[in-house]
PDB file of C-alpha atoms and ligand atoms in Angstrom:
ATOM      1  CA  MET A  17      93.945  -0.433  34.671  1.00  0.00           C
ATOM      2  CA  ASN A  18      93.140  -1.364  31.068  1.00  0.00           C
ATOM      3  CA  GLU A  19      89.607  -1.415  29.772  1.00  0.00           C
ATOM      4  CA  ARG A  20      89.249  -5.192  30.038  1.00  0.00           C
ATOM      5  CA  LYS A  21      90.369  -5.247  33.686  1.00  0.00           C
ATOM      6  CA  ALA A  22      88.028  -2.359  34.562  1.00  0.00           C
ATOM      7  CA  GLY A  23      85.127  -4.244  32.973  1.00  0.00           C
ATOM      8  CA  LEU A  24      85.978  -7.359  34.975  1.00  0.00           C
ATOM      9  CA  MET A  25      86.159  -5.327  38.239  1.00  0.00           C
ATOM     10  CA  THR A  26      82.698  -3.886  37.554  1.00  0.00           C
ATOM     11  CA  VAL A  27      81.278  -7.352  36.974  1.00  0.00           C
ATOM     12  CA  ILE A  28      82.868  -8.610  40.206  1.00  0.00           C
ATOM     13  CA  MET A  29      81.523  -5.622  42.155  1.00  0.00           C
ATOM     14  CA  ILE A  30      78.007  -6.142  40.799  1.00  0.00           C
ATOM     15  CA  ILE A  31      78.097  -9.846  41.663  1.00  0.00           C
ATOM     16  CA  GLY A  32      79.442  -8.928  45.112  1.00  0.00           C
ATOM     17  CA  SER A  33      76.678  -6.463  45.913  1.00  0.00           C
ATOM     18  CA  LEU A  34      74.024  -8.832  44.569  1.00  0.00           C
ATOM     19  CA  ALA A  35      75.368 -11.524  46.883  1.00  0.00           C
ATOM     20  CA  ILE A  36      75.237  -9.164  49.878  1.00  0.00           C
ATOM     21  CA  ALA A  37      71.716  -8.019  49.010  1.00  0.00           C
ATOM     22  CA  GLY A  38      70.688 -11.642  48.509  1.00  0.00           C
ATOM     23  CA  ALA A  39      72.071 -12.629  51.887  1.00  0.00           C
ATOM     24  CA  ALA A  40      70.235  -9.746  53.553  1.00  0.00           C
ATOM     25  CA  ILE A  41      66.920 -10.715  51.940  1.00  0.00           C
ATOM     26  CA  GLY A  42      67.529 -14.347  52.859  1.00  0.00           C
ATOM     27  CA  ASP A  43      68.188 -13.334  56.444  1.00  0.00           C
ATOM     28  CA  ASP A  44      65.004 -11.281  56.715  1.00  0.00           C
ATOM     29  CA  ASP A  45      63.075 -14.175  55.344  1.00  0.00           C
ATOM     30  CA  ARG A  46      64.574 -16.598  57.803  1.00  0.00           C
ATOM     31  CA  GLY A  47      63.945 -14.068  60.581  1.00  0.00           C
ATOM     32  CA  GLU A  48      60.256 -14.112  59.783  1.00  0.00           C
ATOM     33  CA  HIS A  49      60.089 -17.883  59.768  1.00  0.00           C
ATOM     34  CA  ARG A  50      61.921 -17.946  63.049  1.00  0.00           C
ATOM     35  CA  GLU A  51      59.461 -15.452  64.547  1.00  0.00           C
ATOM     36  CA  GLY A  52      56.538 -17.575  63.318  1.00  0.00           C
ATOM     37  CA  SER A  53      57.798 -20.790  64.805  1.00  0.00           C
ATOM     38  CA  ARG A  54      58.768 -19.012  68.011  1.00  0.00           C
ATOM     39  CA  LEU A  55      55.125 -17.981  68.398  1.00  0.00           C
ATOM     40  CA  ASN A  56      54.045 -21.586  68.022  1.00  0.00           C
ATOM     41  CA  ARG A  57      56.795 -22.708  70.336  1.00  0.00           C
ATOM     42  CA  ARG A  58      55.681 -20.383  73.122  1.00  0.00           C
ATOM     43  CA  LEU A  59      52.205 -21.889  73.207  1.00  0.00           C
ATOM     44  CA  ASP A  60      51.641 -25.624  73.476  1.00  0.00           C
ATOM     45  CA  VAL A  61      48.230 -25.664  71.789  1.00  0.00           C
ATOM     46  CA  ALA A  62      46.032 -23.125  70.008  1.00  0.00           C
ATOM     47  CA  PRO A  63      43.675 -21.461  72.543  1.00  0.00           C
ATOM     48  CA  VAL A  64      39.921 -22.073  72.410  1.00  0.00           C
ATOM     49  CA  ASN A  65      38.332 -19.403  70.202  1.00  0.00           C
ATOM     50  CA  ASP A  66      34.694 -20.480  70.065  1.00  0.00           C
ATOM     51  CA  ALA A  67      32.301 -19.032  72.638  1.00  0.00           C
ATOM     52  CA  LEU A  68      29.685 -21.770  72.213  1.00  0.00           C
ATOM     53  CA  TYR A  69      32.313 -24.452  72.784  1.00  0.00           C
ATOM     54  CA  ALA A  70      33.698 -22.652  75.860  1.00  0.00           C
ATOM     55  CA  LYS A  71      30.177 -22.407  77.294  1.00  0.00           C
ATOM     56  CA  GLU A  72      28.930 -25.934  76.545  1.00  0.00           C
ATOM     57  CA  CYS A  73      32.142 -27.893  77.095  1.00  0.00           C
ATOM     58  CA  GLY A  74      33.550 -25.720  79.843  1.00  0.00           C
ATOM     59  CA  SER A  75      30.599 -25.931  82.250  1.00  0.00           C
ATOM     60  CA  CYS A  76      31.606 -29.144  84.068  1.00  0.00           C
ATOM     61  CA  HIS A  77      35.372 -28.908  83.610  1.00  0.00           C
ATOM     62  CA  PHE A  78      38.194 -27.055  81.910  1.00  0.00           C
ATOM     63  CA  ALA A  79      37.381 -26.350  78.232  1.00  0.00           C
ATOM     64  CA  TYR A  80      40.008 -28.590  76.619  1.00  0.00           C
ATOM     65  CA  GLN A  81      41.609 -27.165  73.478  1.00  0.00           C
ATOM     66  CA  PRO A  82      40.634 -29.073  70.289  1.00  0.00           C
ATOM     67  CA  GLY A  83      44.372 -29.491  69.528  1.00  0.00           C
ATOM     68  CA  LEU A  84      44.739 -31.869  72.490  1.00  0.00           C
ATOM     69  CA  LEU A  85      43.148 -34.841  70.651  1.00  0.00           C
ATOM     70  CA  PRO A  86      42.905 -36.164  67.086  1.00  0.00           C
ATOM     71  CA  ALA A  87      39.708 -35.703  65.046  1.00  0.00           C
ATOM     72  CA  ARG A  88      38.767 -39.387  65.400  1.00  0.00           C
ATOM     73  CA  SER A  89      38.711 -39.004  69.202  1.00  0.00           C
ATOM     74  CA  TRP A  90      36.506 -35.908  69.077  1.00  0.00           C
ATOM     75  CA  LYS A  91      34.085 -37.589  66.632  1.00  0.00           C
ATOM     76  CA  LYS A  92      33.777 -40.628  68.882  1.00  0.00           C
ATOM     77  CA  MET A  93      33.290 -38.430  71.963  1.00  0.00           C
ATOM     78  CA  MET A  94      30.622 -36.288  70.303  1.00  0.00           C
ATOM     79  CA  GLU A  95      28.715 -39.424  69.242  1.00  0.00           C
ATOM     80  CA  THR A  96      28.640 -40.784  72.799  1.00  0.00           C
ATOM     81  CA  LEU A  97      27.857 -37.683  74.886  1.00  0.00           C
ATOM     82  CA  ASP A  98      24.976 -39.472  76.630  1.00  0.00           C
ATOM     83  CA  LYS A  99      27.616 -41.695  78.265  1.00  0.00           C
ATOM     84  CA  HIS A 100      30.404 -39.191  78.891  1.00  0.00           C
ATOM     85  CA  PHE A 101      32.780 -40.296  81.678  1.00  0.00           C
ATOM     86  CA  GLY A 102      29.824 -41.389  83.793  1.00  0.00           C
ATOM     87  CA  ASP A 103      27.863 -38.203  83.050  1.00  0.00           C
ATOM     88  CA  ASN A 104      25.192 -37.341  80.547  1.00  0.00           C
ATOM     89  CA  ALA A 105      26.544 -34.432  78.486  1.00  0.00           C
ATOM     90  CA  GLU A 106      24.038 -34.726  75.610  1.00  0.00           C
ATOM     91  CA  LEU A 107      23.412 -31.643  73.475  1.00  0.00           C
ATOM     92  CA  ASP A 108      20.661 -30.710  71.029  1.00  0.00           C
ATOM     93  CA  ALA A 109      21.416 -31.889  67.488  1.00  0.00           C
ATOM     94  CA  GLU A 110      22.320 -28.451  66.151  1.00  0.00           C
ATOM     95  CA  THR A 111      24.786 -27.639  68.944  1.00  0.00           C
ATOM     96  CA  GLN A 112      26.306 -31.095  68.718  1.00  0.00           C
ATOM     97  CA  LYS A 113      26.880 -30.651  64.983  1.00  0.00           C
ATOM     98  CA  ALA A 114      28.406 -27.186  65.370  1.00  0.00           C
ATOM     99  CA  LEU A 115      30.760 -28.240  68.174  1.00  0.00           C
ATOM    100  CA  THR A 116      31.830 -31.411  66.352  1.00  0.00           C
ATOM    101  CA  ALA A 117      32.713 -29.280  63.328  1.00  0.00           C
ATOM    102  CA  TYR A 118      34.715 -26.889  65.526  1.00  0.00           C
ATOM    103  CA  LEU A 119      36.617 -29.722  67.251  1.00  0.00           C
ATOM    104  CA  VAL A 120      37.409 -31.543  63.996  1.00  0.00           C
ATOM    105  CA  ALA A 121      38.496 -28.361  62.191  1.00  0.00           C
ATOM    106  CA  ASN A 122      40.930 -27.555  65.020  1.00  0.00           C
ATOM    107  CA  SER A 123      42.001 -31.060  66.069  1.00  0.00           C
ATOM    108  CA  ALA A 124      45.605 -32.067  66.784  1.00  0.00           C
ATOM    109  CA  GLU A 125      46.237 -32.979  63.114  1.00  0.00           C
ATOM    110  CA  THR A 126      45.425 -29.454  61.932  1.00  0.00           C
ATOM    111  CA  SER A 127      47.620 -27.641  64.415  1.00  0.00           C
ATOM    112  CA  GLY A 128      51.286 -26.707  64.116  1.00  0.00           C
ATOM    113  CA  TYR A 129      51.604 -26.432  67.879  1.00  0.00           C
ATOM    114  CA  LYS A 130      54.101 -28.590  69.717  1.00  0.00           C
ATOM    115  CA  ALA A 131      51.890 -30.355  72.265  1.00  0.00           C
ATOM    116  CA  SER A 132      49.387 -31.269  69.521  1.00  0.00           C
ATOM    117  CA  ALA A 133      52.134 -32.922  67.473  1.00  0.00           C
ATOM    118  CA  LYS A 134      53.532 -34.773  70.482  1.00  0.00           C
ATOM    119  CA  ILE A 135      50.143 -36.049  71.667  1.00  0.00           C
ATOM    120  CA  LEU A 136      49.296 -37.170  68.137  1.00  0.00           C
ATOM    121  CA  ASN A 137      52.623 -38.990  67.744  1.00  0.00           C
ATOM    122  CA  SER A 138      52.033 -40.812  71.024  1.00  0.00           C
ATOM    123  CA  ILE A 139      48.684 -42.305  69.887  1.00  0.00           C
ATOM    124  CA  LYS A 140      48.665 -45.520  67.832  1.00  0.00           C
ATOM    125  CA  ASP A 141      47.103 -45.233  64.368  1.00  0.00           C
ATOM    126  CA  GLY A 142      43.871 -47.112  65.069  1.00  0.00           C
ATOM    127  CA  ASP A 143      43.321 -45.728  68.577  1.00  0.00           C
ATOM    128  CA  ALA A 144      40.835 -42.974  69.405  1.00  0.00           C
ATOM    129  CA  PRO A 145      41.368 -42.188  73.106  1.00  0.00           C
ATOM    130  CA  LEU A 146      38.764 -40.009  74.792  1.00  0.00           C
ATOM    131  CA  ALA A 147      40.913 -38.940  77.739  1.00  0.00           C
ATOM    132  CA  ILE A 148      43.858 -36.641  77.015  1.00  0.00           C
ATOM    133  CA  SER A 149      45.186 -37.673  80.424  1.00  0.00           C
ATOM    134  CA  LYS A 150      45.464 -41.310  79.232  1.00  0.00           C
ATOM    135  CA  THR A 151      47.577 -40.601  76.138  1.00  0.00           C
ATOM    136  CA  ALA A 152      51.173 -41.846  76.278  1.00  0.00           C
ATOM    137  CA  TYR A 153      52.558 -38.327  75.922  1.00  0.00           C
ATOM    138  CA  PHE A 154      50.491 -37.043  78.845  1.00  0.00           C
ATOM    139  CA  VAL A 155      51.428 -40.000  81.044  1.00  0.00           C
ATOM    140  CA  ARG A 156      55.112 -39.531  80.193  1.00  0.00           C
ATOM    141  CA  LYS A 157      54.940 -35.852  81.109  1.00  0.00           C
ATOM    142  CA  HIS A 158      53.102 -36.389  84.403  1.00  0.00           C
ATOM    143  CA  HIS A 159      54.468 -39.646  85.765  1.00  0.00           C
ATOM    144  CA  GLU A 160      56.644 -37.798  88.290  1.00  0.00           C
ATOM    145  CA  VAL A 161      53.678 -35.920  89.760  1.00  0.00           C
ATOM    146  CA  PRO A 162      52.688 -37.880  92.888  1.00  0.00           C
ATOM    147  CA  GLU A 163      49.081 -38.917  93.622  1.00  0.00           C
ATOM    148  CA  ARG A 164      48.910 -36.870  96.818  1.00  0.00           C
ATOM    149  CA  MET A 165      49.153 -33.737  94.623  1.00  0.00           C
ATOM    150  CA  VAL A 166      46.355 -34.905  92.316  1.00  0.00           C
ATOM    151  CA  LYS A 167      43.776 -37.508  93.455  1.00  0.00           C
ATOM    152  CA  GLY A 168      44.652 -36.997  97.112  1.00  0.00           C
ATOM    153  CA  ASN A 169      44.491 -33.213  96.689  1.00  0.00           C
ATOM    154  CA  ASP A 170      40.996 -31.822  97.362  1.00  0.00           C
ATOM    155  CA  GLN A 171      41.835 -28.702  95.359  1.00  0.00           C
ATOM    156  CA  VAL A 172      42.715 -30.693  92.200  1.00  0.00           C
ATOM    157  CA  LYS A 173      41.186 -34.225  92.421  1.00  0.00           C
ATOM    158  CA  SER A 174      41.943 -35.267  88.839  1.00  0.00           C
ATOM    159  CA  PHE A 175      44.527 -34.921  86.097  1.00  0.00           C
ATOM    160  CA  ALA A 176      41.611 -33.794  83.921  1.00  0.00           C
ATOM    161  CA  ALA A 177      41.634 -30.450  85.785  1.00  0.00           C
ATOM    162  CA  CYS A 178      44.416 -28.953  83.623  1.00  0.00           C
ATOM    163  CA  GLY A 179      43.657 -25.374  84.667  1.00  0.00           C
ATOM    164  CA  LYS A 180      44.084 -26.089  88.379  1.00  0.00           C
ATOM    165  CA  CYS A 181      47.847 -26.674  87.986  1.00  0.00           C
ATOM    166  CA  HIS A 182      48.737 -24.983  84.684  1.00  0.00           C
ATOM    167  CA  THR A 183      48.256 -21.263  85.275  1.00  0.00           C
ATOM    168  CA  GLY A 184      48.441 -20.574  81.518  1.00  0.00           C
ATOM    169  CA  ALA A 185      46.178 -23.458  80.459  1.00  0.00           C
ATOM    170  CA  ASP A 186      43.280 -21.327  79.236  1.00  0.00           C
ATOM    171  CA  LYS A 187      45.712 -19.467  76.955  1.00  0.00           C
ATOM    172  CA  GLY A 188      47.110 -22.739  75.578  1.00  0.00           C
ATOM    173  CA  SER A 189      50.324 -22.641  77.635  1.00  0.00           C
ATOM    174  CA  TYR A 190      51.315 -25.791  79.513  1.00  0.00           C
ATOM    175  CA  ASP A 191      54.936 -24.867  80.088  1.00  0.00           C
ATOM    176  CA  GLU A 192      56.216 -26.504  83.261  1.00  0.00           C
ATOM    177  CA  LEU A 193      57.385 -23.059  84.412  1.00  0.00           C
ATOM    178  CA  GLY A 194      53.713 -22.046  84.659  1.00  0.00           C
ATOM    179  CA  VAL A 195      52.772 -24.949  86.928  1.00  0.00           C
ATOM    180  CA  VAL A 196      51.556 -24.068  90.423  1.00  0.00           C
ATOM    181  CA  ILE A 197      49.940 -27.038  92.181  1.00  0.00           C
ATOM    182  CA  PRO A 198      47.250 -25.849  94.641  1.00  0.00           C
ATOM    183  CA  GLY A 199      48.411 -26.523  98.198  1.00  0.00           C
ATOM    184  CA  PHE A 200      51.922 -27.412  97.013  1.00  0.00           C
ATOM    185  CA  GLY A 201      53.153 -24.560  94.826  1.00  0.00           C
ATOM    186  CA  LYS A 202      55.792 -24.846  92.112  1.00  0.00           C
ATOM    187  CA  PHE A 203      56.677 -28.356  91.027  1.00  0.00           C
ATOM    188  CA  GLU A 204      60.297 -29.410  91.539  1.00  0.00           C
ATOM    189  CA  ASP A 205      61.299 -32.669  89.902  1.00  0.00           C
TER     190      ASP A 205
HETATM  191  C1  LIG B 461      27.676 -32.758  82.581  1.00  0.00           C
HETATM  192  C2  LIG B 461      29.074 -32.458  82.772  1.00  0.00           C
HETATM  193  C3  LIG B 461      29.963 -32.506  81.522  1.00  0.00           C
HETATM  194  C4  LIG B 461      29.814 -31.801  80.346  1.00  0.00           C
HETATM  195  C5  LIG B 461      28.690 -30.853  79.942  1.00  0.00           C
HETATM  196  C6  LIG B 461      30.958 -32.134  79.528  1.00  0.00           C
HETATM  197  N1  LIG B 461      31.791 -32.983  80.198  1.00  0.00           N
HETATM  198 FE1  LIG B 461      33.587 -33.670  79.551  1.00  0.00          FE
HETATM  199  N2  LIG B 461      33.832 -34.715  81.267  1.00  0.00           N
HETATM  200  C7  LIG B 461      32.937 -34.747  82.316  1.00  0.00           C
HETATM  201  C8  LIG B 461      33.480 -35.575  83.388  1.00  0.00           C
HETATM  202  C9  LIG B 461      32.813 -35.878  84.725  1.00  0.00           C
HETATM  203  C10 LIG B 461      34.748 -36.015  82.941  1.00  0.00           C
HETATM  204  C11 LIG B 461      35.758 -36.868  83.716  1.00  0.00           C
HETATM  205  C12 LIG B 461      36.665 -35.909  84.456  1.00  0.00           C
HETATM  206  C13 LIG B 461      37.724 -36.582  85.280  1.00  0.00           C
HETATM  207  O1  LIG B 461      38.236 -37.627  84.882  1.00  0.00           O
HETATM  208  O2  LIG B 461      38.079 -36.024  86.352  1.00  0.00           O
HETATM  209  C14 LIG B 461      34.930 -35.449  81.616  1.00  0.00           C
HETATM  210  C15 LIG B 461      36.054 -35.655  80.850  1.00  0.00           C
HETATM  211  C16 LIG B 461      36.287 -35.101  79.600  1.00  0.00           C
HETATM  212  C17 LIG B 461      37.498 -35.294  78.813  1.00  0.00           C
HETATM  213  C18 LIG B 461      38.713 -36.120  79.211  1.00  0.00           C
HETATM  214  C19 LIG B 461      39.651 -35.338  80.144  1.00  0.00           C
HETATM  215  C20 LIG B 461      40.915 -36.107  80.406  1.00  0.00           C
HETATM  216  O3  LIG B 461      41.889 -35.904  79.670  1.00  0.00           O
HETATM  217  O4  LIG B 461      40.933 -36.932  81.341  1.00  0.00           O
HETATM  218  C21 LIG B 461      37.325 -34.622  77.653  1.00  0.00           C
HETATM  219  C22 LIG B 461      38.333 -34.511  76.519  1.00  0.00           C
HETATM  220  C23 LIG B 461      36.014 -34.001  77.701  1.00  0.00           C
HETATM  221  N3  LIG B 461      35.425 -34.310  78.910  1.00  0.00           N
HETATM  222  C24 LIG B 461      35.473 -33.238  76.680  1.00  0.00           C
HETATM  223  C25 LIG B 461      34.209 -32.658  76.733  1.00  0.00           C
HETATM  224  C26 LIG B 461      33.605 -31.958  75.632  1.00  0.00           C
HETATM  225  C27 LIG B 461      34.236 -31.763  74.273  1.00  0.00           C
HETATM  226  C28 LIG B 461      32.391 -31.509  76.059  1.00  0.00           C
HETATM  227  C29 LIG B 461      31.360 -30.728  75.298  1.00  0.00           C
HETATM  228  C30 LIG B 461      30.762 -31.403  74.161  1.00  0.00           C
HETATM  229  C31 LIG B 461      32.233 -31.946  77.447  1.00  0.00           C
HETATM  230  N4  LIG B 461      33.353 -32.642  77.800  1.00  0.00           N
HETATM  231  C32 LIG B 461      31.139 -31.666  78.248  1.00  0.00           C
HETATM  232  C33 LIG B 461      31.729 -34.084  82.387  1.00  0.00           C
HETATM  233  C34 LIG B 461      31.207 -33.241  81.419  1.00  0.00           C
HETATM  234  C1  LIG B 462      48.274 -31.901  89.426  1.00  0.00           C
HETATM  235  C2  LIG B 462      48.699 -30.843  88.543  1.00  0.00           C
HETATM  236  C3  LIG B 462      48.564 -31.001  87.047  1.00  0.00           C
HETATM  237  C4  LIG B 462      47.413 -31.229  86.305  1.00  0.00           C
HETATM  238  C5  LIG B 462      46.007 -31.380  86.828  1.00  0.00           C
HETATM  239  C6  LIG B 462      47.831 -31.243  84.917  1.00  0.00           C
HETATM  240  N1  LIG B 462      49.181 -31.067  84.819  1.00  0.00           N
HETATM  241 FE1  LIG B 462      50.277 -30.952  83.103  1.00  0.00          FE
HETATM  242  N2  LIG B 462      51.980 -30.835  84.180  1.00  0.00           N
HETATM  243  C7  LIG B 462      52.060 -30.772  85.569  1.00  0.00           C
HETATM  244  C8  LIG B 462      53.454 -30.750  85.972  1.00  0.00           C
HETATM  245  C9  LIG B 462      53.982 -30.684  87.399  1.00  0.00           C
HETATM  246  C10 LIG B 462      54.216 -30.798  84.775  1.00  0.00           C
HETATM  247  C11 LIG B 462      55.731 -30.791  84.630  1.00  0.00           C
HETATM  248  C12 LIG B 462      56.210 -32.184  84.942  1.00  0.00           C
HETATM  249  C13 LIG B 462      57.709 -32.301  85.011  1.00  0.00           C
HETATM  250  O1  LIG B 462      58.405 -31.329  84.778  1.00  0.00           O
HETATM  251  O2  LIG B 462      58.166 -33.420  85.295  1.00  0.00           O
HETATM  252  C14 LIG B 462      53.247 -30.848  83.658  1.00  0.00           C
HETATM  253  C15 LIG B 462      53.593 -30.886  82.326  1.00  0.00           C
HETATM  254  C16 LIG B 462      52.697 -30.807  81.265  1.00  0.00           C
HETATM  255  C17 LIG B 462      53.054 -30.711  79.868  1.00  0.00           C
HETATM  256  C18 LIG B 462      54.473 -30.667  79.308  1.00  0.00           C
HETATM  257  C19 LIG B 462      54.953 -29.234  79.311  1.00  0.00           C
HETATM  258  C20 LIG B 462      56.357 -29.080  78.817  1.00  0.00           C
HETATM  259  O3  LIG B 462      56.751 -27.932  78.609  1.00  0.00           O
HETATM  260  O4  LIG B 462      57.049 -30.087  78.633  1.00  0.00           O
HETATM  261  C21 LIG B 462      51.892 -30.633  79.158  1.00  0.00           C
HETATM  262  C22 LIG B 462      51.751 -30.481  77.650  1.00  0.00           C
HETATM  263  C23 LIG B 462      50.808 -30.710  80.098  1.00  0.00           C
HETATM  264  N3  LIG B 462      51.331 -30.794  81.368  1.00  0.00           N
HETATM  265  C24 LIG B 462      49.472 -30.683  79.752  1.00  0.00           C
HETATM  266  C25 LIG B 462      48.435 -30.887  80.654  1.00  0.00           C
HETATM  267  C26 LIG B 462      47.042 -31.026  80.257  1.00  0.00           C
HETATM  268  C27 LIG B 462      46.516 -30.919  78.843  1.00  0.00           C
HETATM  269  C28 LIG B 462      46.333 -31.266  81.401  1.00  0.00           C
HETATM  270  C29 LIG B 462      44.864 -31.577  81.543  1.00  0.00           C
HETATM  271  C30 LIG B 462      44.320 -32.624  80.686  1.00  0.00           C
HETATM  272  C31 LIG B 462      47.295 -31.248  82.513  1.00  0.00           C
HETATM  273  N4  LIG B 462      48.553 -31.038  82.016  1.00  0.00           N
HETATM  274  C32 LIG B 462      46.956 -31.421  83.848  1.00  0.00           C
HETATM  275  C33 LIG B 462      50.992 -30.739  86.431  1.00  0.00           C
HETATM  276  C34 LIG B 462      49.664 -30.921  86.098  1.00  0.00           C
END
């Protein structure tokens, strides 16, 4: 091997090992991203992490995660608590302000979770629905669940009772594999 050839070999070897190292780093990087999105994929929405919210908005029903509705829906709901689905759910001004801030800061727009994105995409731009169970995404996902399992089921009564059927609901998991309908068991579609 003459000197020129040896020099060329060295250059090729250096480029080769750089490429291998580069690929390894790239892989690690991608691995991390994959792990991150897998975490978000396992849960459908971010769990509730505010004790005041859980107490005040979880006393009459399931404490819905803020990521289940857009900010405009939460704002509208918090401004009309005196007429809340036929109930008076009014709060003192300070609590109302704190909970509105919590809901808006964690609304569907702010969340990278899959159900948040799908609910948001299913709502028309100008609309501000107050019921999660009336959004197009929710209706699409539940249209095969018969009334006798919901309204006609004394142990459930309403689609608003997420936690009655979704065993992982309080953790933010709505995977159909976690569904156990009281009185009926696993759902087979
Ligand atoms: C005094 C009882 C009461 C309190 C307190 C209360 N709610 Fe409700 N809420 C209701 C009733 C009743 C419904 C209708 C449930 C149904 O359709 O079965 C409802 C429905 C809802 C729904 C719609 C559920 C759906 O998708 O159909 C949301 C969202 C909601 N409440 C959010 C809140 C928030 C946020 C708070 C706290 C600021 C709160 N609620 C406090 C009584 C209450
Ligand atoms: C009567 C029982 C019942 C109630 C109450 C209920 N669900 Fe469901 N939900 C189901 C069933 C059953 C499925 C799966 C439907 C299918 O596979 O066709 C489902 C599917 C879903 C999915 C899609 C999951 C996936 O992996 O595709 C989401 C998200 C969801 N529910 C959210 C909610 C929320 C939020 C509430 C409350 C506002 C709620 N559900 C109330 C029974 C229920």
